[in-house]
DNA sequence: ATTTGATTTGACTATTTAGTCAAACCAAAA
DNA sequence: TTTTGGTTTGACTAAATAGTCAAATCAAAT
């Protein structure tokens, strides 16, 4: 019957996100989440039956946010290779700047419970976890070698083509993608350590991250495109 | 009086390392550590007074292990730029292959408690945390701009020199270092997610990581050295 | 004003968990 | 064999924590 301006369940969700990201599932306390949301612990349970349920809701949203650039940009068949790289890096840096705690949280929870990701993704993309599970060696022939193309197939084929046509330097496409993701994500995962190593305060590090997008793109294109040096003559 | 073949405190330490790495400080249970070590929980407290004490011991060792390549190789004044890069990547990949859970654990704990790193390092390198602490803006002049050279100064100066002499492409040295570290470390931090994205099982991913060292070095040199293309003509 | 149904709360319970302790154990020295 | 001092253990305590519940509150509809 009652309707508030700002929905309580959304406030709770944001509070929970904050606390879970700071302390992980095991370290998070329901009381802490209630305090952060400015409500009673009993109310917390009124909205989300249990800690597990609350966590699942937060985590499901987070993982989706994290995967959007991957499934969206990397699979879009309309993009040229260079534009795809530029767009991906730009979009990922943007997402992560807006949600700095996201990747570490996801990595941590995935690491302590890898099955969680599988079951979450299975709901959207049936069969994706097949090769992940150690035990499931059996699979009908004919599907072999297709699995890896689920998310990244378009991108990988594009790189292979460019290599065959002689336009690109020789690289392992999977290694290349991993490097791309690494350079985007790690600065957020390793923030405190990097800050210390580079001797930067919070503001300096934010500025540093602002410059990062173009720097990464530069590396990626220089590594991949044979003619990059001549296209962008370096002083 | 009694001395065992394998020291109990070492067994405990390894068990604790395993559990802490899996669940973090907050999520770890003393009972779980005791089980993992095959001893009674009371014995656990006999050897390490408290959970905090045990954690500190584990974390101190881990952070040291993680920083060895950084402070060792990156600061060694005797190495040429190319050898430094090659050695660093090789050494880091090796360390992380032997301790796959290390970086995620460190990143997580550092993130939920950044002060911990400072106080640990202060013991060895007094003054290192000065710029880290938001509040400490005041510092005697003359020391400014020297702070970042604490760990990375040798490396950064070497890159600057090469750029001035025209041997190297223009890059931001700090961004370059971050990219190098990112490409080494992230594959271990994001293991479960990358495995899923690339559709690899554990064995395949291990093989994939074995090839990574040379691939990263290739990227790094190609980005940095102007003549890399001609030195290593790519078919 | 009264009713109604959703929401909020303080007080409660049950369980988990870090940490303690006295007694038992054990291997070597006397 | 007895003693000694480090080690191990089961049983315990105190504190923290997830989850419950009946009563109070509140805002809108009648």
XYZ file of C-alpha atoms (C1' of nucleotides) in Angstrom:
530
model
C 0.000 0.000 0.000
C 2.687 2.436 1.039
C 5.014 3.725 -1.593
C 8.139 5.665 -0.790
C 9.969 8.035 -3.069
C 13.102 5.958 -2.968
C 12.316 2.262 -2.829
C 13.621 0.655 0.329
C 14.597 -2.549 -1.430
C 16.814 -0.548 -3.768
C 18.467 1.228 -0.848
C 19.084 -2.141 0.738
C 20.519 -3.510 -2.474
C 23.002 -0.671 -2.759
C 23.982 -0.955 0.895
C 24.451 -4.683 0.501
C 26.506 -4.187 -2.635
C 28.793 -1.823 -0.786
C 29.292 -4.114 2.193
C 29.640 -7.296 0.144
C 32.193 -5.614 -2.099
C 34.182 -4.456 0.902
C 34.135 -7.688 2.899
C 32.980 -10.521 0.648
C 30.132 -12.848 1.475
C 31.785 -14.460 4.459
C 33.030 -11.238 5.964
C 29.840 -9.234 5.463
C 27.475 -8.801 8.436
C 23.739 -8.375 8.098
C 23.841 -5.758 10.859
C 26.426 -3.807 8.882
C 24.221 -3.864 5.808
C 21.227 -2.737 7.862
C 23.236 0.136 9.335
C 24.518 1.140 5.914
C 20.935 1.193 4.652
C 19.762 3.051 7.734
C 17.169 0.467 8.713
C 16.529 -2.238 11.265
C 18.022 -5.686 10.868
C 14.532 -7.183 11.037
C 13.464 -5.008 8.116
C 16.388 -6.328 6.173
C 15.039 -9.833 6.604
C 11.571 -8.604 5.754
C 12.766 -7.570 2.300
C 15.310 -10.302 1.653
C 14.581 -13.501 3.451
C 18.210 -14.466 4.074
C 21.801 -13.399 3.622
C 22.118 -15.890 0.802
C 19.117 -14.541 -1.029
C 20.363 -10.978 -0.689
C 23.791 -11.934 -1.882
C 22.467 -13.766 -4.896
C 20.482 -10.730 -5.971
C 23.468 -8.415 -5.683
C 25.850 -10.823 -7.328
C 23.547 -11.578 -10.236
C 23.296 -7.881 -11.064
C 27.016 -7.331 -10.698
C 28.065 -10.175 -12.914
C 25.679 -8.995 -15.580
C 27.147 -5.486 -15.438
C 30.621 -6.914 -15.689
C 29.806 -9.076 -18.695
C 27.889 -6.509 -20.735
C 30.917 -5.171 -22.636
C 32.124 -8.699 -23.264
C 28.945 -10.128 -24.687
C 27.804 -6.895 -26.259
C 30.803 -5.364 -27.965
C 32.984 -8.380 -28.559
C 30.169 -10.257 -30.305
C 28.663 -7.431 -32.331
C 29.237 -8.552 -35.947
C 28.996 -5.053 -37.398
C 32.201 -3.623 -35.940
C 35.568 -3.465 -37.633
C 38.484 -4.874 -35.687
C 39.961 -1.525 -34.768
C 36.625 -0.016 -33.784
C 35.811 -3.109 -31.759
C 39.015 -2.759 -29.777
C 38.546 0.971 -29.258
C 34.927 0.549 -28.221
C 35.599 -2.328 -25.892
C 38.377 -0.600 -24.004
C 36.438 2.645 -23.759
C 33.306 0.954 -22.575
C 35.071 -1.243 -20.050
C 37.106 1.542 -18.516
C 33.903 3.552 -18.220
C 31.960 0.744 -16.543
C 34.779 0.100 -14.110
C 35.329 3.757 -13.312
C 31.687 3.941 -12.318
C 31.924 0.674 -10.337
C 35.495 0.435 -9.080
C 34.842 -2.322 -6.593
C 33.081 -4.539 -9.065
C 35.831 -6.716 -10.546
C 37.619 -7.591 -7.336
C 34.342 -8.611 -5.755
C 33.413 -10.796 -8.692
C 36.852 -12.388 -8.907
C 36.893 -13.147 -5.215
C 33.460 -14.728 -5.081
C 34.009 -16.626 -8.293
C 37.255 -17.957 -6.985
C 35.818 -19.264 -3.745
C 32.814 -20.684 -5.552
C 33.292 -21.122 -9.300
C 30.085 -23.074 -9.679
C 28.111 -19.934 -8.948
C 29.070 -18.335 -12.249
C 28.205 -21.426 -14.194
C 24.747 -21.759 -12.725
C 24.071 -18.059 -13.211
C 25.112 -18.163 -16.839
C 23.435 -21.470 -17.568
C 20.136 -19.671 -17.054
C 20.935 -17.360 -19.956
C 23.254 -19.410 -22.132
C 22.519 -23.119 -21.701
C 25.507 -25.340 -22.208
C 28.155 -22.700 -21.633
C 29.594 -24.419 -18.612
C 30.060 -27.783 -20.275
C 33.805 -27.567 -20.683
C 34.280 -25.850 -17.371
C 33.247 -28.720 -15.206
C 36.235 -31.009 -14.780
C 34.096 -34.118 -14.951
C 32.141 -33.514 -18.129
C 34.561 -34.852 -20.705
C 31.885 -36.458 -22.842
C 30.308 -34.379 -25.549
C 28.812 -35.199 -28.956
C 31.399 -34.786 -31.703
C 30.997 -32.045 -34.218
C 30.629 -29.468 -31.474
C 34.293 -29.607 -30.673
C 36.254 -26.400 -31.076
C 33.077 -24.377 -31.253
C 32.754 -23.827 -27.539
C 35.336 -21.062 -27.341
C 33.469 -19.083 -29.960
C 30.512 -18.674 -27.652
C 31.543 -15.215 -26.505
C 34.657 -14.440 -28.432
C 34.235 -16.234 -31.721
C 33.569 -13.151 -33.826
C 36.588 -11.340 -32.448
C 38.898 -14.313 -32.805
C 37.863 -14.978 -36.399
C 38.403 -11.337 -37.247
C 41.970 -11.485 -35.943
C 42.667 -14.728 -37.792
C 41.433 -13.219 -41.024
C 43.649 -10.172 -40.622
C 46.656 -12.372 -39.955
C 45.977 -14.470 -43.045
C 45.571 -11.405 -45.232
C 48.924 -10.139 -43.948
C 47.460 -6.987 -42.453
C 48.186 -8.038 -38.866
C 51.192 -9.203 -36.899
C 51.169 -12.767 -35.688
C 49.570 -13.123 -32.259
C 47.628 -15.784 -30.426
C 44.105 -14.323 -30.507
C 43.187 -15.713 -27.086
C 46.332 -14.342 -25.487
C 45.638 -11.024 -27.132
C 42.120 -10.852 -25.719
C 43.361 -11.789 -22.281
C 45.940 -9.003 -22.458
C 43.274 -6.550 -23.452
C 41.013 -7.504 -20.584
C 43.938 -7.589 -18.164
C 45.050 -4.056 -18.978
C 41.507 -2.754 -18.535
C 40.532 -4.602 -15.375
C 43.661 -5.004 -13.301
C 44.153 -1.305 -12.488
C 40.879 -1.523 -10.578
C 41.552 -4.871 -8.944
C 45.009 -3.903 -7.792
C 44.231 -0.295 -7.012
C 45.709 -0.053 -3.497
C 48.900 -1.857 -4.435
C 49.441 0.089 -7.644
C 48.717 3.332 -5.879
C 51.431 2.519 -3.402
C 53.926 1.395 -6.035
C 53.422 4.533 -8.081
C 53.176 6.739 -5.017
C 49.878 8.320 -6.033
C 47.088 9.617 -3.851
C 43.431 8.954 -4.734
C 43.046 11.985 -6.956
C 46.293 11.375 -8.810
C 45.308 7.785 -9.409
C 41.931 8.834 -10.783
C 43.665 11.151 -13.236
C 46.058 8.368 -14.105
C 43.121 6.093 -14.925
C 41.551 8.786 -17.100
C 44.607 8.686 -19.363
C 44.649 4.932 -19.402
C 42.025 4.335 -22.084
C 44.015 5.937 -24.900
C 47.255 4.414 -23.668
C 45.873 0.872 -23.751
C 44.338 1.362 -27.155
C 47.671 2.622 -28.446
C 49.456 -0.501 -27.181
C 46.849 -2.867 -28.525
C 46.820 -1.386 -31.999
C 50.592 -1.067 -32.148
C 50.993 -4.717 -31.251
C 48.410 -5.899 -33.720
C 48.543 -3.716 -36.842
C 51.651 -3.959 -38.986
C 51.222 -0.473 -40.386
C 50.448 1.210 -37.109
C 53.888 2.810 -36.849
C 53.576 4.456 -40.250
C 49.943 5.430 -39.716
C 50.811 7.251 -36.527
C 54.379 8.378 -37.042
C 55.901 8.733 -33.575
C 57.836 11.974 -33.410
C 61.539 -30.967 23.950
C 59.783 -32.940 21.287
C 60.754 -32.343 17.698
C 58.737 -33.636 14.788
C 59.982 -34.325 11.296
C 57.589 -31.811 9.803
C 57.144 -28.824 12.069
C 53.547 -28.439 13.174
C 53.669 -24.671 12.978
C 54.644 -24.918 9.320
C 51.779 -27.307 8.604
C 49.434 -24.869 10.284
C 50.823 -21.990 8.295
C 50.213 -23.774 5.010
C 46.728 -24.820 6.047
C 45.946 -21.283 7.109
C 47.318 -19.923 3.855
C 45.046 -22.229 1.907
C 41.922 -21.352 3.863
C 42.624 -17.625 4.023
C 43.267 -17.556 0.290
C 40.008 -19.371 -0.377
C 37.761 -17.385 1.964
C 39.573 -14.230 3.037
C 40.082 -13.186 6.629
C 36.421 -12.644 7.398
C 35.230 -15.813 5.761
C 37.918 -18.112 7.144
C 37.074 -20.266 10.178
C 39.610 -21.389 12.740
C 37.945 -24.798 12.803
C 38.407 -25.095 9.059
C 42.092 -24.274 9.375
C 42.480 -26.821 12.147
C 40.762 -29.491 10.041
C 42.918 -28.623 7.051
C 46.007 -28.996 9.225
C 44.681 -32.201 10.772
C 44.856 -30.945 14.342
C 42.633 -29.805 17.157
C 41.366 -26.243 17.289
C 42.919 -25.833 20.728
C 46.291 -26.767 19.280
C 45.838 -24.110 16.674
C 45.532 -21.544 19.431
C 48.464 -23.089 21.217
C 50.708 -22.273 18.250
C 49.162 -19.011 17.158
C 47.490 -17.088 19.919
C 44.691 -15.666 17.795
C 43.172 -15.564 14.343
C 44.628 -12.122 13.839
C 48.122 -13.265 14.764
C 47.896 -16.221 12.424
C 46.602 -14.078 9.620
C 49.329 -11.515 10.055
C 52.000 -14.189 9.825
C 50.544 -15.632 6.633
C 49.893 -12.267 5.061
C 53.339 -10.924 5.841
C 54.964 -13.873 4.073
C 52.613 -13.633 1.110
C 53.089 -9.950 0.521
C 56.821 -10.402 0.640
C 56.646 -13.179 -1.939
C 54.484 -11.023 -4.141
C 56.813 -8.029 -3.945
C 60.113 -9.854 -4.479
C 60.125 -9.505 -8.283
C 59.112 -5.879 -8.001
C 61.749 -4.738 -5.567
C 64.374 -7.175 -6.784
C 64.312 -7.074 -10.557
C 62.821 -3.694 -11.227
C 65.383 -1.953 -9.022
C 68.496 -3.900 -9.991
C 70.715 -1.235 -11.620
C 72.797 -3.734 -13.576
C 70.120 -4.864 -16.032
C 69.528 -3.491 -19.491
C 65.969 -2.423 -20.259
C 65.165 -5.408 -22.423
C 66.687 -7.910 -20.029
C 64.873 -6.267 -17.149
C 61.530 -6.688 -18.895
C 62.262 -10.276 -19.883
C 63.474 -11.193 -16.410
C 60.608 -9.507 -14.635
C 57.907 -11.200 -16.679
C 59.567 -14.586 -16.460
C 60.109 -14.337 -12.748
C 56.602 -13.088 -12.015
C 54.853 -15.707 -14.094
C 56.944 -18.327 -12.337
C 56.120 -17.038 -8.862
C 52.441 -16.865 -9.647
C 52.325 -20.275 -11.282
C 53.712 -21.702 -8.066
C 51.277 -19.634 -5.960
C 48.170 -19.149 -8.052
C 45.958 -17.962 -5.231
C 48.434 -15.359 -4.031
C 47.491 -12.187 -5.919
C 43.728 -12.382 -5.468
C 44.194 -12.912 -1.755
C 46.525 -9.956 -1.450
C 44.332 -7.693 -3.545
C 41.236 -8.591 -1.549
C 42.789 -8.037 1.853
C 44.541 -4.887 0.758
C 41.322 -3.537 -0.593
C 39.327 -4.122 2.560
C 42.170 -2.789 4.687
C 44.712 -0.681 2.786
C 46.430 0.444 5.953
C 47.712 -3.078 6.475
C 50.105 -2.858 3.546
C 51.413 0.484 4.656
C 52.205 -0.632 8.165
C 53.819 -3.835 6.888
C 56.025 -1.953 4.478
C 56.801 0.868 6.858
C 58.739 -1.667 8.908
C 61.070 -2.257 5.983
C 60.944 0.989 4.042
C 60.160 3.877 6.384
C 58.326 6.738 4.740
C 56.949 4.790 1.814
C 53.351 5.329 2.801
C 53.599 9.103 3.095
C 51.804 9.939 -0.117
C 49.321 7.131 0.326
C 47.588 8.541 3.329
C 45.003 11.031 2.142
C 45.627 13.352 5.049
C 49.390 13.775 4.906
C 49.716 16.558 2.377
C 52.550 18.290 4.189
C 56.061 17.261 3.347
C 59.400 19.094 3.314
C 60.194 20.444 -0.129
C 63.024 18.991 -2.091
C 61.708 15.494 -1.664
C 58.915 16.096 -4.092
C 58.769 13.890 -7.155
C 61.214 11.442 -5.664
C 58.639 9.338 -3.928
C 57.564 7.412 -7.025
C 61.147 6.382 -7.651
C 61.179 4.358 -4.464
C 60.496 1.077 -6.228
C 60.343 1.926 -9.870
C 62.732 4.820 -10.290
C 65.477 2.854 -12.041
C 63.050 1.385 -14.539
C 61.319 4.666 -15.221
C 64.558 6.559 -15.755
C 65.764 3.866 -18.133
C 62.630 4.262 -20.256
C 62.916 8.048 -20.241
C 66.508 7.828 -21.406
C 65.603 5.493 -24.257
C 62.842 7.837 -25.345
C 65.159 10.832 -25.328
C 67.791 9.010 -27.332
C 65.128 8.127 -29.896
C 65.540 4.376 -29.420
C 62.087 3.935 -27.925
C 58.551 4.806 -28.865
C 56.803 7.411 -26.745
C 54.975 5.867 -23.803
C 54.050 6.960 -20.313
C 56.495 4.894 -18.223
C 54.052 4.442 -15.361
C 51.273 3.284 -17.667
C 53.728 0.927 -19.297
C 54.716 -0.632 -15.990
C 51.089 -1.003 -14.983
C 50.362 -2.767 -18.249
C 53.262 -5.110 -17.697
C 52.126 -6.010 -14.207
C 48.511 -6.303 -15.354
C 49.295 -8.789 -18.088
C 51.318 -10.922 -15.689
C 49.010 -10.883 -12.701
C 45.474 -10.710 -14.021
C 45.384 -14.174 -15.608
C 45.751 -15.558 -12.084
C 43.326 -13.170 -10.434
C 40.634 -13.734 -13.026
C 41.304 -17.399 -13.609
C 37.757 -18.780 -13.249
C 36.220 -16.068 -15.386
C 38.866 -16.274 -18.119
C 38.638 -20.043 -18.129
C 34.953 -19.771 -18.770
C 35.278 -17.086 -21.426
C 37.899 -19.062 -23.311
C 36.163 -22.365 -22.680
C 39.235 -24.062 -21.245
C 39.465 -26.785 -18.623
C 42.123 -26.652 -15.896
C 44.785 -28.437 -17.915
C 44.199 -26.366 -21.018
C 44.401 -23.196 -18.978
C 47.687 -24.279 -17.434
C 49.122 -24.867 -20.911
C 47.765 -21.517 -21.962
C 49.583 -19.838 -19.078
C 52.818 -21.619 -20.005
C 52.770 -19.864 -23.376
C 51.928 -16.559 -21.825
C 55.401 -15.490 -20.745
C 56.813 -15.236 -24.277
C 53.612 -13.683 -25.589
C 53.673 -10.879 -23.028
C 57.348 -10.183 -23.600
C 56.694 -9.994 -27.326
C 53.939 -7.394 -26.796
C 55.959 -5.338 -24.369
C 59.042 -5.137 -26.574
C 57.036 -4.494 -29.715
C 55.262 -1.589 -28.049
C 58.437 -0.083 -26.658
C 61.298 -0.615 -29.113
C 61.086 1.231 -32.407
C 63.252 -1.301 -34.210
C 61.519 -4.372 -32.829
C 59.683 -5.043 -36.080
C 62.891 -5.108 -38.091
C 64.846 -7.028 -35.462
C 62.233 -9.792 -35.457
C 60.831 -9.737 -38.964
C 57.340 -11.184 -38.715
C 56.840 -13.564 -41.624
C -12.706 8.394 12.444
C -12.017 3.683 11.425
C -10.215 0.054 8.980
C -6.774 -2.268 6.408
C -2.624 -4.044 4.933
C 1.969 -3.183 4.324
C 6.100 -1.825 6.932
C 9.055 -1.127 10.965
C 10.863 -2.260 15.324
C 12.755 -4.104 19.897
C 13.268 -8.120 22.049
C 14.029 -12.683 21.490
C 16.190 -17.534 20.026
C 19.373 -20.721 18.040
C 23.630 -21.309 16.074
C 28.164 -20.352 15.040
C 32.580 -19.075 16.318
C 36.977 -17.390 18.634
C 39.221 -18.325 22.451
C 40.230 -20.818 27.298
C 41.544 -24.427 30.471
C 42.551 -28.288 33.117
C 43.504 -32.815 32.340
C 45.650 -36.284 29.485
C 49.429 -37.591 26.601
C 54.014 -38.470 25.081
C 58.919 -38.691 24.296
C 63.207 -38.076 26.221
C 66.238 -37.248 30.345
C 67.524 -38.649 34.968
C 60.924 -46.448 36.346
C 59.981 -41.866 37.377
C 60.170 -37.185 36.270
C 59.833 -33.324 33.296
C 58.310 -30.158 30.001
C 56.432 -29.517 25.749
C 52.161 -30.957 23.137
C 47.383 -32.472 22.357
C 42.634 -32.774 23.404
C 37.571 -32.619 24.872
C 34.751 -29.783 27.198
C 33.832 -25.403 28.249
C 32.712 -19.942 28.012
C 31.685 -15.575 26.023
C 30.714 -13.059 22.230
C 28.956 -12.501 17.693
C 25.625 -13.366 14.376
C 21.636 -14.960 11.323
C 17.126 -15.263 11.647
C 12.159 -14.929 14.108
C 8.037 -12.827 15.954
C 4.458 -10.386 18.005
C 3.419 -5.842 18.779
C 3.619 -1.066 17.239
C 3.470 2.223 13.426
C 2.034 4.384 9.387
C -0.255 5.916 5.185
C -3.932 5.449 2.354
C -8.780 3.862 1.377
C -13.484 3.599 3.135
